[in-house]
Amino acid sequence: MSMFVKYLVLGALIVLSGCDDDIGDAEKYTKPTVDAGSDKVYTLPISKITLSGSAKTYPKHVYSIKDTKWTQTSGPENLTILNSDSLTATLLNPETTGTYTFELYVKDSGDRTNTDRVKIVLTQSAKVASARSSRSYSDDYNLMWNTVAEDQVRYPEIEDQWQALYQPYLIEVEQITSDTQWHKLVTKMISDLNTGQLELRTIDSNLSGRDSTVEHVTWSQDNGIGTVRFDSLGNISSQELLVGLTKALSSLSSTQQIKLDFRTSGVFNDQLLLTLITRLTTRHFNLCLAESEQEVDCIQIQANKDVSETRFEVVGAESSLSAQQFARFIDFVSLGGERFEFLTSLPLTTKLVLH
């Protein structure tokens, strides 16, 4: 249908609908209507948050919704938005309290656009707030100890050791007078478990002081095989990783085999891991939370068409548990799996997270 005919039909429909109270708002005929949903408040820890929007375009017989896109416009931590090009998107395992703003962008078949925003507020639980407000670190200790004991995935593997550590470290914690001493004690306690299945990470939501000259994502090509190297990923946001990864894949678009080198990546958070998974998946699959057996806790992830013909190989996965989980994902995809069990990190205490 030509644009002239579209505008002619549009004008006729407005005239014919002039008596309809719902058509009194002429603005909805100039651009799509979009609703990002109502503002929400959640208490950490929370494993899953749904962004649910809606969009319409008028007259519906002339135009239709063409594109939708969720983006994060503000917040103390960059979160990876799963299925960001759908009206219903998902956030997994945010770690930092504060106010986050997300924008839903919509474009219709007439190239008309509109946006709406929603705020998500993440707060501390009453238990955490109480523990942090007390003078003694004993409350922090008991909260941290119980957090691990209630974890259905990790705890069964360390139950006996964790129980044995309780009393000796409770005595030590009574001598602690600063957060620095507290962090050292928790680090030593996890180390005393003597298992390679647990790893501590410090939350650092302020990345402004990092060395901006360091290239965290670099790439090269040799004999038709591409290599993408990741360095100190804990010092960048998921958005920065996405930008670097997109550039690398664009430069290596002529290769069908790419090695992903994590030997110097260090420990990195769930948001960066989710960015890697969603950007580098060559197949559709269901991403499910490992601690839940409910199908409602699974998110269908679409294949990235840009890498559909690419074969990925992970190098240096032993550098961190995050890299190991990503290597497990790459194997899962290559074997044609349909349901990937994603093990989220476990916030232990102030700025300390267990992988």
XYZ file of C-alpha atoms in Angstrom:
355
model
C 0.000 0.000 0.000
C 1.471 3.380 -1.026
C 2.010 6.090 1.603
C -0.611 8.297 -0.119
C -3.242 5.578 0.200
C -2.239 4.938 3.821
C -2.723 8.590 4.756
C -6.010 8.688 2.830
C -7.291 5.656 4.763
C -5.974 7.119 8.013
C -7.868 10.369 7.463
C -11.078 8.530 6.573
C -10.877 6.345 9.681
C -10.379 9.333 11.947
C -13.410 11.080 10.439
C -15.585 7.959 10.658
C -14.523 7.395 14.258
C -15.110 10.954 15.362
C -18.014 10.014 17.617
C -16.060 7.356 19.464
C -14.855 8.588 22.887
C -11.745 6.373 22.680
C -10.628 8.118 19.487
C -10.688 11.532 21.120
C -6.956 11.330 21.711
C -5.557 12.182 18.288
C -1.982 11.619 19.461
C -2.284 7.843 19.206
C -2.758 8.238 15.451
C 0.618 9.956 15.132
C 2.769 7.274 16.806
C 2.448 3.892 18.551
C 1.209 3.760 22.132
C 3.639 1.994 24.443
C 3.449 1.012 28.119
C 6.536 -0.289 29.921
C 4.462 -1.380 32.918
C 4.244 -0.051 36.446
C 7.223 0.705 38.690
C 8.162 -2.181 41.003
C 10.090 -2.719 44.238
C 11.882 -6.015 44.918
C 13.936 -7.290 47.836
C 17.334 -8.883 47.238
C 18.250 -11.621 46.760
C 15.953 -12.268 43.812
C 16.802 -14.652 40.996
C 14.383 -13.463 38.316
C 12.604 -10.205 37.372
C 10.227 -9.863 34.420
C 9.886 -6.700 32.352
C 6.405 -6.767 30.825
C 5.335 -4.110 28.338
C 2.617 -3.601 25.769
C 2.310 -1.701 22.501
C -0.437 -0.810 20.035
C -0.610 1.198 16.855
C -3.585 2.917 15.202
C -5.339 2.450 12.895
C -4.588 -1.240 13.330
C -5.793 -2.031 9.828
C -3.106 0.276 8.409
C -0.113 -0.146 10.736
C 1.362 -2.954 12.825
C 4.105 -3.146 15.452
C 7.411 -3.870 13.708
C 10.199 -3.628 16.298
C 10.463 -3.614 20.085
C 13.585 -3.187 22.225
C 14.281 -3.002 25.972
C 17.373 -1.092 27.142
C 18.688 -0.077 30.555
C 19.071 3.688 30.862
C 20.305 3.963 34.452
C 21.155 1.961 37.555
C 24.076 1.069 39.839
C 24.808 -2.153 37.914
C 24.560 -3.029 34.212
C 22.094 -5.904 33.903
C 21.852 -8.242 30.927
C 18.314 -8.156 29.483
C 17.271 -11.547 28.167
C 14.981 -11.428 25.103
C 15.393 -7.660 24.956
C 13.676 -7.514 21.559
C 10.392 -8.877 22.957
C 7.642 -7.109 24.890
C 8.321 -9.511 27.758
C 11.976 -9.578 28.818
C 13.830 -11.051 31.801
C 16.540 -10.022 34.261
C 18.450 -12.657 36.228
C 20.185 -12.430 39.608
C 20.880 -8.699 40.119
C 23.304 -8.095 42.996
C 23.280 -4.366 43.759
C 20.612 -2.371 45.581
C 19.360 0.876 44.045
C 17.022 2.268 41.414
C 17.175 0.958 37.838
C 15.398 2.470 34.834
C 14.502 0.508 31.726
C 13.152 1.913 28.458
C 10.860 0.114 26.021
C 11.254 1.348 22.436
C 8.635 0.555 19.788
C 8.522 1.152 16.032
C 5.574 0.378 13.755
C 5.353 -0.490 10.047
C 5.069 3.217 9.235
C 8.482 3.824 10.886
C 6.772 5.780 13.653
C 8.402 5.361 17.081
C 7.625 5.854 20.745
C 9.145 4.947 24.135
C 8.122 4.463 27.745
C 10.149 3.851 30.898
C 9.753 1.803 34.059
C 11.677 1.932 37.344
C 12.785 -1.140 39.265
C 13.902 -0.536 42.855
C 16.022 -3.212 44.555
C 16.279 -3.066 48.345
C 18.067 -4.987 51.083
C 16.183 -7.630 53.003
C 15.297 -6.887 56.620
C 17.744 -9.608 57.732
C 20.648 -8.012 55.864
C 19.754 -4.512 57.049
C 19.567 -5.734 60.648
C 22.882 -7.564 60.434
C 24.645 -4.547 58.924
C 23.235 -2.128 61.483
C 24.408 -4.098 64.521
C 27.788 -3.390 66.092
C 28.852 -7.019 66.199
C 29.842 -9.025 63.127
C 28.259 -12.132 64.693
C 24.942 -11.283 63.034
C 26.685 -10.971 59.641
C 28.376 -14.303 60.281
C 25.188 -16.179 61.120
C 23.405 -14.649 58.130
C 26.258 -15.645 55.816
C 26.526 -19.147 57.297
C 22.779 -19.772 56.947
C 22.779 -18.411 53.376
C 25.206 -21.146 52.343
C 23.382 -23.810 54.395
C 20.110 -22.975 52.613
C 21.603 -23.193 49.113
C 20.139 -26.327 47.534
C 22.811 -26.696 44.860
C 26.150 -26.098 46.588
C 25.463 -27.050 50.220
C 24.973 -30.824 49.810
C 28.557 -31.072 48.527
C 30.097 -29.251 51.519
C 27.646 -29.929 54.360
C 30.003 -31.779 56.714
C 32.875 -29.333 56.223
C 30.613 -26.282 56.584
C 29.153 -27.596 59.839
C 32.647 -28.275 61.214
C 33.781 -24.701 60.483
C 30.909 -22.991 62.293
C 32.154 -22.918 65.895
C 35.869 -22.141 65.264
C 35.048 -19.194 63.027
C 32.296 -17.938 65.328
C 34.980 -17.456 67.978
C 37.182 -15.582 65.506
C 34.398 -13.324 64.259
C 33.833 -11.962 67.776
C 37.260 -10.287 67.532
C 36.521 -8.504 64.241
C 36.151 -4.711 64.229
C 36.180 -3.695 60.542
C 34.790 -4.714 57.131
C 38.337 -5.390 55.941
C 38.867 -7.966 58.691
C 35.426 -9.407 58.009
C 36.158 -9.921 54.306
C 39.470 -11.587 55.122
C 37.748 -13.971 57.529
C 35.094 -15.003 54.979
C 37.775 -15.476 52.319
C 39.818 -17.697 54.662
C 36.710 -19.662 55.636
C 35.832 -20.450 52.028
C 39.466 -21.341 51.359
C 39.456 -23.763 54.311
C 36.683 -25.721 52.632
C 39.434 -26.934 50.304
C 37.181 -27.436 47.313
C 37.602 -26.209 43.763
C 33.836 -25.920 43.422
C 33.525 -22.624 45.304
C 34.968 -19.230 44.445
C 34.608 -15.791 46.051
C 34.160 -12.545 44.137
C 34.040 -8.981 45.418
C 31.245 -6.786 44.086
C 32.543 -3.511 42.671
C 29.718 -1.498 41.122
C 31.991 1.545 40.712
C 34.173 0.909 37.673
C 35.148 4.551 37.120
C 38.606 4.124 38.654
C 39.754 1.362 36.328
C 42.565 1.686 33.790
C 40.790 2.769 30.594
C 43.846 1.918 28.470
C 43.428 -1.825 29.067
C 41.753 -3.709 26.222
C 39.515 -6.307 27.853
C 38.363 -7.923 24.588
C 40.927 -8.425 21.818
C 40.940 -10.623 18.751
C 43.165 -12.005 16.020
C 43.025 -14.412 13.089
C 45.539 -17.016 11.979
C 45.146 -19.554 9.172
C 41.398 -19.058 9.058
C 40.904 -19.583 12.805
C 39.846 -16.634 14.919
C 40.715 -16.038 18.568
C 38.939 -13.737 21.019
C 40.845 -13.050 24.256
C 39.210 -11.857 27.465
C 41.285 -9.980 30.039
C 40.228 -8.889 33.561
C 36.490 -9.081 32.838
C 35.716 -8.170 36.434
C 36.715 -4.598 35.578
C 34.087 -3.976 32.894
C 30.300 -3.867 32.645
C 28.139 -6.243 30.631
C 27.429 -3.429 28.170
C 31.150 -2.857 27.590
C 31.646 -6.582 27.084
C 28.804 -6.619 24.545
C 30.377 -3.755 22.584
C 33.798 -5.433 22.535
C 32.344 -8.815 21.637
C 30.270 -7.337 18.801
C 33.361 -5.687 17.327
C 35.342 -8.932 17.605
C 32.664 -11.015 15.903
C 32.296 -8.444 13.140
C 36.042 -8.499 12.479
C 36.073 -12.312 12.473
C 32.901 -12.745 10.409
C 34.799 -14.547 7.639
C 35.918 -17.351 9.985
C 33.784 -20.319 10.965
C 35.945 -21.407 13.887
C 36.683 -19.116 16.841
C 38.643 -19.874 19.996
C 37.453 -18.052 23.133
C 40.468 -17.538 25.416
C 39.681 -17.043 29.125
C 43.182 -17.642 30.507
C 43.460 -14.060 31.796
C 39.759 -13.299 32.228
C 39.722 -13.606 36.005
C 36.484 -14.006 37.954
C 33.439 -12.281 36.432
C 29.795 -11.861 37.391
C 26.552 -13.433 36.188
C 25.649 -10.456 33.989
C 28.815 -10.846 31.900
C 28.295 -14.607 31.750
C 24.721 -14.105 30.505
C 25.984 -11.649 27.892
C 28.431 -14.271 26.606
C 25.763 -16.978 26.561
C 23.097 -14.964 24.737
C 25.521 -13.371 22.256
C 27.305 -16.594 21.345
C 24.504 -19.135 21.204
C 24.132 -20.781 17.814
C 20.885 -22.560 18.732
C 17.549 -21.918 20.437
C 17.453 -23.316 23.979
C 15.771 -23.017 27.365
C 17.855 -21.344 30.068
C 16.663 -22.645 33.445
C 17.708 -21.742 36.983
C 19.649 -24.668 38.435
C 18.111 -24.292 41.893
C 14.546 -24.563 40.564
C 12.645 -27.440 38.991
C 9.772 -25.180 37.907
C 9.353 -24.729 34.164
C 8.203 -21.165 34.866
C 11.811 -20.440 35.842
C 13.014 -21.261 32.320
C 13.517 -18.584 29.658
C 13.540 -19.423 25.976
C 16.640 -17.911 24.363
C 16.774 -17.396 20.615
C 19.797 -18.268 18.498
C 22.060 -15.443 17.366
C 21.805 -15.590 13.568
C 25.139 -13.780 13.198
C 27.029 -16.798 14.569
C 24.771 -19.634 13.406
C 27.551 -21.150 11.262
C 30.359 -20.557 13.761
C 31.999 -23.254 15.870
C 33.303 -22.016 19.228
C 36.012 -23.570 21.380
C 36.795 -22.445 24.942
C 40.418 -22.151 26.063
C 41.500 -21.542 29.670
C 38.188 -22.365 31.341
C 40.064 -23.314 34.511
C 40.721 -19.607 35.208
C 37.372 -19.221 36.995
C 34.128 -21.027 37.781
C 32.306 -18.525 35.551
C 34.507 -19.517 32.617
C 33.920 -23.185 33.465
C 30.154 -22.695 33.387
C 30.436 -20.952 30.013
C 32.555 -23.828 28.674
C 29.851 -26.206 29.875
C 27.331 -24.115 27.930
C 29.379 -24.291 24.706
C 29.542 -28.087 25.074
C 25.781 -28.153 25.726
C 25.084 -26.236 22.512
C 27.412 -28.402 20.409
C 25.673 -31.549 21.695
C 22.240 -30.211 20.742
C 20.899 -29.760 24.277
C 17.523 -28.137 24.881
C 17.634 -27.194 28.599
C 20.683 -25.486 30.114
C 20.870 -25.404 33.930
C 22.256 -21.977 34.844
C 23.852 -21.817 38.299
C 23.491 -18.288 39.630
C 26.046 -16.823 42.023
C 25.173 -16.574 45.714
C 25.452 -13.208 47.541
C 27.037 -14.028 50.917
C 27.523 -10.751 52.712
C 28.381 -7.135 51.985
C 30.143 -7.036 48.570
C 31.064 -10.731 48.685
C 29.516 -13.244 46.286
C 30.016 -17.009 46.075
C 30.316 -18.791 42.724
